[in-house]
Amino acid sequence: MDRRLFEVLLSGNNYVFGFAGFEESEDFSKIMKIIEEEIRPNRCNGGGLEDKLGYFDKDGFRVEVEFNSIMGNFLVYQGQRSDENLAKIREWAKIIFDNLMLGIGNK
C-alpha cells in the first residue's frame, strides 16, 4: 500500500493535504487524536457517522479535517496562500502523517 502525504491546490484558496494509505473512517479518529496530542490546538472538534467533519484552530489558522469514502482523510486550508502560511499548515500535516506512520493514535 502506497502511504504518502500529498498536497493539492483546488479552485480559489482551498489547499488540500491528503493522507494516502490512511483512507478509512477509523483513521479520522486517529488524526483527531494526533491533532489534540501533538499539535495542541486552541480549539478542536470533529465527528460524524459516515462522512466525518472536524476542525482545529491554532496560531490564528483554522484548518478543516474531513473524511469521506471517495477521498479518504484530508485537511483543508482556506486562508491566504502565502509561503509562510502554507509552510505552517504543511508542518502540521507532516506531524499528522508521521504519527500515523508510527501508529500513534491507535492507543
mmCIF file of C-alpha atoms in Angstrom:
data_model
loop_
_atom_site.group_PDB
_atom_site.id
_atom_site.type_symbol
_atom_site.label_atom_id
_atom_site.label_comp_id
_atom_site.label_asym_id
_atom_site.label_seq_id
_atom_site.Cartn_x
_atom_site.Cartn_y
_atom_site.Cartn_z
ATOM 1 C CA MET A 1 0.000 0.000 0.000
ATOM 2 C CA ASP A 2 1.352 3.394 -1.024
ATOM 3 C CA ARG A 3 1.417 5.674 2.013
ATOM 4 C CA ARG A 4 2.279 9.271 1.389
ATOM 5 C CA LEU A 5 1.346 12.827 2.214
ATOM 6 C CA PHE A 6 0.173 14.841 -0.776
ATOM 7 C CA GLU A 7 -0.925 18.419 -1.491
ATOM 8 C CA VAL A 8 -3.440 19.742 -3.998
ATOM 9 C CA LEU A 9 -4.484 23.310 -4.750
ATOM 10 C CA LEU A 10 -8.183 23.406 -5.564
ATOM 11 C CA SER A 11 -10.045 26.346 -7.038
ATOM 12 C CA GLY A 12 -9.861 29.576 -5.091
ATOM 13 C CA ASN A 13 -7.739 29.444 -1.968
ATOM 14 C CA ASN A 14 -8.624 25.872 -0.979
ATOM 15 C CA TYR A 15 -5.478 23.895 -0.309
ATOM 16 C CA VAL A 16 -5.845 20.156 0.477
ATOM 17 C CA PHE A 17 -3.361 17.952 2.303
ATOM 18 C CA GLY A 18 -4.252 14.273 1.943
ATOM 19 C CA PHE A 19 -3.087 11.135 3.702
ATOM 20 C CA ALA A 20 -2.772 8.372 1.078
ATOM 21 C CA GLY A 21 -2.885 4.951 2.687
ATOM 22 C CA PHE A 22 -4.975 6.238 5.584
ATOM 23 C CA GLU A 23 -8.361 6.332 3.889
ATOM 24 C CA GLU A 24 -10.510 4.566 6.464
ATOM 25 C CA SER A 25 -13.147 6.076 8.699
ATOM 26 C CA GLU A 26 -11.208 4.900 11.772
ATOM 27 C CA ASP A 27 -8.208 6.930 10.623
ATOM 28 C CA PHE A 28 -10.231 10.125 11.122
ATOM 29 C CA SER A 29 -10.367 9.427 14.870
ATOM 30 C CA LYS A 30 -6.626 8.741 14.908
ATOM 31 C CA ILE A 31 -5.978 12.031 13.087
ATOM 32 C CA MET A 32 -8.116 13.992 15.542
ATOM 33 C CA LYS A 33 -6.285 12.376 18.475
ATOM 34 C CA ILE A 34 -2.898 13.236 16.939
ATOM 35 C CA ILE A 35 -4.030 16.836 16.432
ATOM 36 C CA GLU A 36 -5.101 17.111 20.073
ATOM 37 C CA GLU A 37 -1.951 15.496 21.493
ATOM 38 C CA GLU A 38 0.802 16.659 19.129
ATOM 39 C CA ILE A 39 -0.384 19.964 17.637
ATOM 40 C CA ARG A 40 -2.295 21.042 20.758
ATOM 41 C CA PRO A 41 -4.722 23.481 19.151
ATOM 42 C CA ASN A 42 -6.681 26.183 20.941
ATOM 43 C CA ARG A 43 -9.909 24.522 19.744
ATOM 44 C CA CYS A 44 -10.555 21.151 18.163
ATOM 45 C CA ASN A 45 -13.777 19.340 17.351
ATOM 46 C CA GLY A 46 -14.951 16.660 14.954
ATOM 47 C CA GLY A 47 -17.199 13.713 14.348
ATOM 48 C CA GLY A 48 -19.840 12.148 12.170
ATOM 49 C CA LEU A 49 -21.237 8.779 11.221
ATOM 50 C CA GLU A 50 -20.304 8.069 7.610
ATOM 51 C CA ASP A 51 -18.717 11.248 6.302
ATOM 52 C CA LYS A 52 -16.857 12.965 9.121
ATOM 53 C CA LEU A 53 -16.045 16.639 9.581
ATOM 54 C CA GLY A 54 -13.875 18.458 12.063
ATOM 55 C CA TYR A 55 -11.601 21.416 12.510
ATOM 56 C CA PHE A 56 -8.856 22.827 14.670
ATOM 57 C CA ASP A 57 -7.779 26.391 15.451
ATOM 58 C CA LYS A 58 -4.188 27.280 16.235
ATOM 59 C CA ASP A 59 -1.994 30.368 15.809
ATOM 60 C CA GLY A 60 -4.791 32.259 14.053
ATOM 61 C CA PHE A 61 -5.408 29.489 11.499
ATOM 62 C CA ARG A 62 -8.494 27.340 11.088
ATOM 63 C CA VAL A 63 -7.900 24.008 9.399
ATOM 64 C CA GLU A 64 -10.747 21.681 8.489
ATOM 65 C CA VAL A 65 -10.375 17.925 8.848
ATOM 66 C CA GLU A 66 -12.551 15.764 6.624
ATOM 67 C CA PHE A 67 -13.227 12.134 5.822
ATOM 68 C CA ASN A 68 -15.352 10.794 3.006
ATOM 69 C CA SER A 69 -15.440 7.421 1.309
ATOM 70 C CA ILE A 70 -14.259 8.856 -2.030
ATOM 71 C CA MET A 71 -11.196 10.880 -0.940
ATOM 72 C CA GLY A 72 -10.371 9.387 2.455
ATOM 73 C CA ASN A 73 -8.910 11.688 5.121
ATOM 74 C CA PHE A 74 -7.586 15.136 4.388
ATOM 75 C CA LEU A 75 -7.019 18.643 5.730
ATOM 76 C CA VAL A 76 -8.449 21.730 4.041
ATOM 77 C CA TYR A 77 -6.891 25.158 4.462
ATOM 78 C CA GLN A 78 -8.882 28.080 3.030
ATOM 79 C CA GLY A 79 -6.796 31.059 4.092
ATOM 80 C CA GLN A 80 -4.199 33.194 2.351
ATOM 81 C CA ARG A 81 -1.797 31.161 0.256
ATOM 82 C CA SER A 82 1.411 32.837 1.356
ATOM 83 C CA ASP A 83 4.558 30.698 1.558
ATOM 84 C CA GLU A 84 4.656 31.286 5.315
ATOM 85 C CA ASN A 85 1.040 30.192 5.857
ATOM 86 C CA LEU A 86 1.397 27.094 3.693
ATOM 87 C CA ALA A 87 4.633 26.150 5.470
ATOM 88 C CA LYS A 88 2.801 26.170 8.824
ATOM 89 C CA ILE A 89 -0.108 24.026 7.540
ATOM 90 C CA ARG A 90 2.356 21.728 5.751
ATOM 91 C CA GLU A 91 4.255 21.302 9.045
ATOM 92 C CA TRP A 92 1.052 20.253 10.844
ATOM 93 C CA ALA A 93 0.100 17.864 8.015
ATOM 94 C CA LYS A 94 3.553 16.280 8.269
ATOM 95 C CA ILE A 95 3.214 15.875 12.048
ATOM 96 C CA ILE A 96 -0.090 14.073 11.500
ATOM 97 C CA PHE A 97 1.283 11.884 8.700
ATOM 98 C CA ASP A 98 4.472 10.969 10.591
ATOM 99 C CA ASN A 99 2.432 9.969 13.641
ATOM 100 C CA LEU A 100 0.050 7.902 11.503
ATOM 101 C CA MET A 101 3.077 6.109 10.063
ATOM 102 C CA LEU A 102 4.348 5.398 13.583
ATOM 103 C CA GLY A 103 0.955 4.033 14.609
ATOM 104 C CA ILE A 104 0.313 6.875 17.032
ATOM 105 C CA GLY A 105 -3.371 7.392 17.677
ATOM 106 C CA ASN A 106 -4.035 3.666 17.979
ATOM 107 C CA LYS A 107 -3.991 3.833 21.776
#
